[in-house]
Amino acid sequence: MASKKSSALARLFAPKEVGLNRDTNLLKLIAMISMLADHTGKMFFGQYQIMRIIGRLAFPIYAYCIAAGCVYSRNRLKYLSRILLVGLVSQPFYAVALAHTTKAMYAIRFADNPLGAVVNFYIQSWATPNIMWTLALGLLIIWSLRDGQFVCTLALALVVWKVQGSINYGWKGIALMVLFYLFIGRWWLSLPVMLAYMSWWGLQGSGYTLFGIRFGIQMFALLALPLIYIPTWSKLKINKWVFYLFYPAHMIGIMLIQFAMALGK
């Protein structure tokens, strides 16, 4: 009996296969388009709320793809290094493009001390970290669970709780990644769990009402679930670096458009 319980626990924390949609290249492409709609909607088309709603699809898809990657990835260090590298490169562009700049970032004048101004700008931009750090923390927690290092899991969970106010999607986003991972081999169990969790998350906000129920924009993230649970076979082949580099590239694009608009005034 004890061996059966330990075997079930091992399968829960170390699934061998993905039972949901395995067409992750297509999913990542959809997430990229969704993220672009979200960010351009925020910065240029605030009057079109539909763009922010479309943007809610991106994070659940990325969270699921990270969970699937944890099942299949053979080189954890490379996987984590790519995410951290993109996060490091993207941070100043993210801060400027999405209006997360602060006075502290400009505390040193470039004309007075060019190197000091650049270093200060970069360091101070971390007041609001980009999404890659949420993904990296989720990866570490999932791997600690997979390896049965539950003390590390607890330590990482405490770190997340401590910094939740400064990371994208806070602890709820990381919990989403972990839940996708834990039930990734059983769609029939995963679907009701994710429906319940994401609905609860959506109900934490406000701004929308349906049948007398108030909910926040995060409720629209549920629209990503059919894409994640219904199998597709696009056979789409895209180099993995396209997905990674799109993140800083689209931030730079938004930033350049902002500068062009400012010069045109």
XYZ file of C-alpha atoms in Angstrom:
265
model
C 0.000 0.000 0.000
C 2.813 2.388 0.912
C 4.588 1.724 -2.387
C 1.423 2.493 -4.324
C 1.067 5.804 -2.491
C 4.690 6.743 -3.162
C 4.261 5.784 -6.818
C 1.184 7.989 -7.129
C 3.072 10.854 -5.472
C 5.984 10.403 -7.889
C 3.612 10.536 -10.865
C 2.030 13.711 -9.498
C 5.325 15.536 -9.029
C 7.141 13.991 -11.999
C 4.679 13.390 -14.874
C 6.186 11.484 -17.777
C 3.981 12.851 -20.548
C 1.768 15.781 -21.499
C -1.901 14.900 -21.830
C -3.013 18.319 -23.060
C -2.379 20.046 -26.401
C 1.203 19.297 -27.438
C 1.195 21.755 -30.343
C 3.213 24.229 -28.281
C 4.750 26.103 -31.228
C 1.278 27.121 -32.383
C 0.303 28.011 -28.833
C 3.402 30.186 -28.403
C 2.650 31.976 -31.676
C -0.878 32.734 -30.456
C 0.545 33.927 -27.134
C 2.974 36.249 -28.946
C 0.160 37.825 -30.952
C -1.975 38.112 -27.830
C 0.843 39.775 -25.892
C 1.479 42.230 -28.723
C -2.217 43.149 -28.780
C -2.176 43.632 -25.017
C 0.888 45.870 -24.926
C 0.012 47.970 -27.963
C -3.514 48.287 -26.618
C -2.183 49.551 -23.303
C 0.198 52.101 -24.809
C -1.567 53.292 -27.976
C -5.198 52.180 -28.107
C -6.612 52.587 -24.638
C -10.054 53.217 -26.108
C -10.172 49.649 -27.447
C -10.575 47.447 -24.370
C -10.886 44.397 -26.598
C -7.113 44.503 -27.138
C -6.479 44.129 -23.404
C -9.038 41.316 -23.282
C -7.230 39.496 -26.114
C -4.065 40.029 -24.131
C -5.392 37.896 -21.261
C -4.776 34.792 -23.386
C -1.003 35.211 -23.345
C -0.016 34.389 -19.783
C -2.052 31.165 -19.356
C -0.583 29.874 -22.620
C 2.967 30.745 -21.589
C 2.339 29.234 -18.142
C 1.168 25.995 -19.757
C 4.105 25.920 -22.194
C 6.522 26.340 -19.283
C 4.823 23.432 -17.504
C 5.063 21.282 -20.633
C 8.695 22.287 -21.058
C 9.412 21.057 -17.534
C 8.186 17.608 -18.543
C 10.277 17.346 -21.697
C 13.313 19.565 -21.120
C 16.552 17.582 -20.877
C 18.858 20.472 -20.007
C 17.403 22.512 -17.181
C 20.340 24.903 -16.966
C 20.009 25.918 -20.613
C 16.243 26.283 -20.276
C 16.519 28.529 -17.240
C 19.509 30.437 -18.677
C 17.585 31.384 -21.810
C 14.711 32.794 -19.768
C 17.035 34.715 -17.448
C 19.071 36.067 -20.370
C 15.956 37.367 -22.112
C 14.814 38.900 -18.829
C 18.144 40.664 -18.307
C 18.244 42.041 -21.852
C 14.575 43.048 -21.904
C 14.333 44.857 -18.565
C 15.219 48.471 -19.540
C 13.136 48.251 -22.722
C 10.236 46.821 -20.735
C 10.421 49.676 -18.219
C 10.379 52.350 -20.921
C 7.973 50.727 -23.381
C 5.272 49.941 -20.815
C 5.632 53.132 -18.755
C 7.292 51.634 -15.685
C 9.948 54.351 -15.464
C 10.610 56.201 -12.206
C 12.415 59.402 -11.215
C 15.178 57.308 -9.670
C 16.043 55.940 -13.119
C 16.937 59.463 -14.242
C 18.666 60.532 -11.020
C 22.057 60.730 -12.772
C 22.264 62.936 -15.839
C 23.758 61.285 -18.895
C 25.610 64.489 -19.835
C 27.351 64.555 -16.449
C 28.216 60.876 -16.095
C 27.304 58.706 -19.111
C 28.412 55.363 -17.630
C 26.916 56.069 -14.212
C 23.661 57.202 -15.793
C 23.373 53.999 -17.845
C 24.190 51.732 -14.890
C 21.789 53.606 -12.600
C 19.034 53.535 -15.222
C 19.398 49.770 -15.617
C 19.537 48.994 -11.900
C 16.605 51.249 -11.031
C 14.518 49.755 -13.855
C 14.238 46.594 -11.732
C 11.722 48.300 -9.460
C 9.161 46.568 -11.701
C 10.642 43.305 -13.062
C 9.479 41.907 -16.388
C 7.494 38.694 -16.833
C 10.574 36.531 -17.342
C 11.223 36.583 -13.603
C 7.778 35.220 -12.884
C 8.448 32.415 -15.364
C 11.880 31.705 -13.871
C 10.500 31.455 -10.321
C 7.752 29.146 -11.565
C 10.358 26.932 -13.234
C 12.409 26.659 -10.051
C 9.384 25.740 -7.951
C 8.260 23.111 -10.458
C 11.719 21.573 -10.611
C 11.976 21.478 -6.813
C 8.676 19.578 -6.741
C 9.788 17.251 -9.532
C 12.959 16.381 -7.609
C 11.154 15.981 -4.300
C 13.127 18.870 -2.785
C 10.199 20.125 -0.742
C 12.333 22.245 1.593
C 13.484 24.163 -1.491
C 9.875 24.374 -2.639
C 8.883 25.940 0.674
C 11.834 28.349 0.589
C 10.977 29.438 -2.952
C 7.309 29.810 -2.024
C 8.322 32.136 0.820
C 10.431 34.171 -1.614
C 7.467 34.454 -3.975
C 5.205 35.534 -1.135
C 7.736 38.164 -0.101
C 8.191 39.663 -3.587
C 4.704 39.038 -4.961
C 3.866 42.727 -5.067
C 6.703 43.440 -7.474
C 6.440 40.546 -9.939
C 4.014 40.187 -12.822
C 0.863 38.257 -11.807
C 2.244 37.739 -8.277
C 1.847 34.387 -6.547
C -1.343 33.663 -8.469
C 0.581 33.512 -11.745
C 3.175 31.139 -10.341
C 0.443 28.960 -8.817
C -1.117 28.773 -12.290
C 2.125 27.371 -13.694
C 2.417 24.827 -10.888
C -1.187 23.656 -11.257
C -0.771 23.191 -15.007
C 2.299 21.069 -14.286
C 0.822 18.922 -11.524
C -2.135 17.774 -13.618
C -0.590 17.987 -17.074
C -0.861 14.245 -17.715
C -4.597 14.017 -16.974
C -6.744 16.472 -18.912
C -9.954 15.246 -17.273
C -8.562 16.261 -13.870
C -6.642 19.313 -15.024
C -9.572 20.999 -16.768
C -11.930 21.308 -13.760
C -9.015 22.349 -11.525
C -7.920 25.095 -13.925
C -11.488 26.230 -14.564
C -12.074 26.586 -10.837
C -8.769 28.313 -10.115
C -8.904 30.756 -13.029
C -12.557 31.585 -12.329
C -11.682 32.303 -8.697
C -8.827 34.530 -9.885
C -11.120 36.405 -12.241
C -13.624 36.997 -9.457
C -10.959 38.806 -7.434
C -11.263 41.822 -9.723
C -14.032 44.110 -10.855
C -14.971 46.210 -13.841
C -17.253 43.764 -15.614
C -20.678 42.355 -14.778
C -22.514 39.352 -16.214
C -25.788 37.999 -14.818
C -25.249 40.156 -11.767
C -21.774 38.709 -11.087
C -18.903 41.170 -10.939
C -15.484 40.079 -12.164
C -12.175 41.478 -13.361
C -10.455 41.414 -16.731
C -8.448 38.362 -15.658
C -11.626 36.298 -16.078
C -11.076 36.506 -19.846
C -7.962 34.360 -19.395
C -10.410 31.429 -19.396
C -10.634 31.908 -23.169
C -7.152 30.396 -23.420
C -8.305 27.037 -22.062
C -9.857 25.680 -25.290
C -6.532 26.347 -27.035
C -4.670 24.473 -24.304
C -7.039 21.501 -23.968
C -8.214 20.886 -27.547
C -5.470 19.053 -29.498
C -4.188 20.636 -32.711
C -1.663 19.298 -35.199
C -0.319 22.329 -37.046
C 3.207 20.832 -37.346
C 4.440 24.414 -37.093
C 8.230 24.593 -36.880
C 9.742 27.809 -35.547
C 13.210 28.216 -34.071
C 12.919 28.527 -30.283
C 14.952 31.741 -30.306
C 12.198 33.462 -32.296
C 9.901 33.065 -29.301
C 12.542 34.291 -26.878
C 13.751 37.261 -28.926
C 10.248 38.432 -29.763
C 9.860 39.629 -26.181
C 12.598 42.304 -26.194
C 12.056 42.994 -29.909
C 8.413 43.981 -29.527
C 9.309 46.150 -26.508
C 11.927 47.959 -28.586
C 9.363 48.411 -31.368
C 6.839 49.968 -28.986
C 9.538 52.201 -27.541
C 10.635 53.418 -30.988
C 7.051 54.226 -31.945
C 6.683 56.214 -28.713
C 9.818 58.191 -29.503
C 8.655 58.836 -33.073
C 5.287 60.064 -31.798
C 7.001 62.342 -29.261
C 9.211 63.853 -31.975
C 6.184 64.394 -34.189
C 4.391 66.555 -31.638
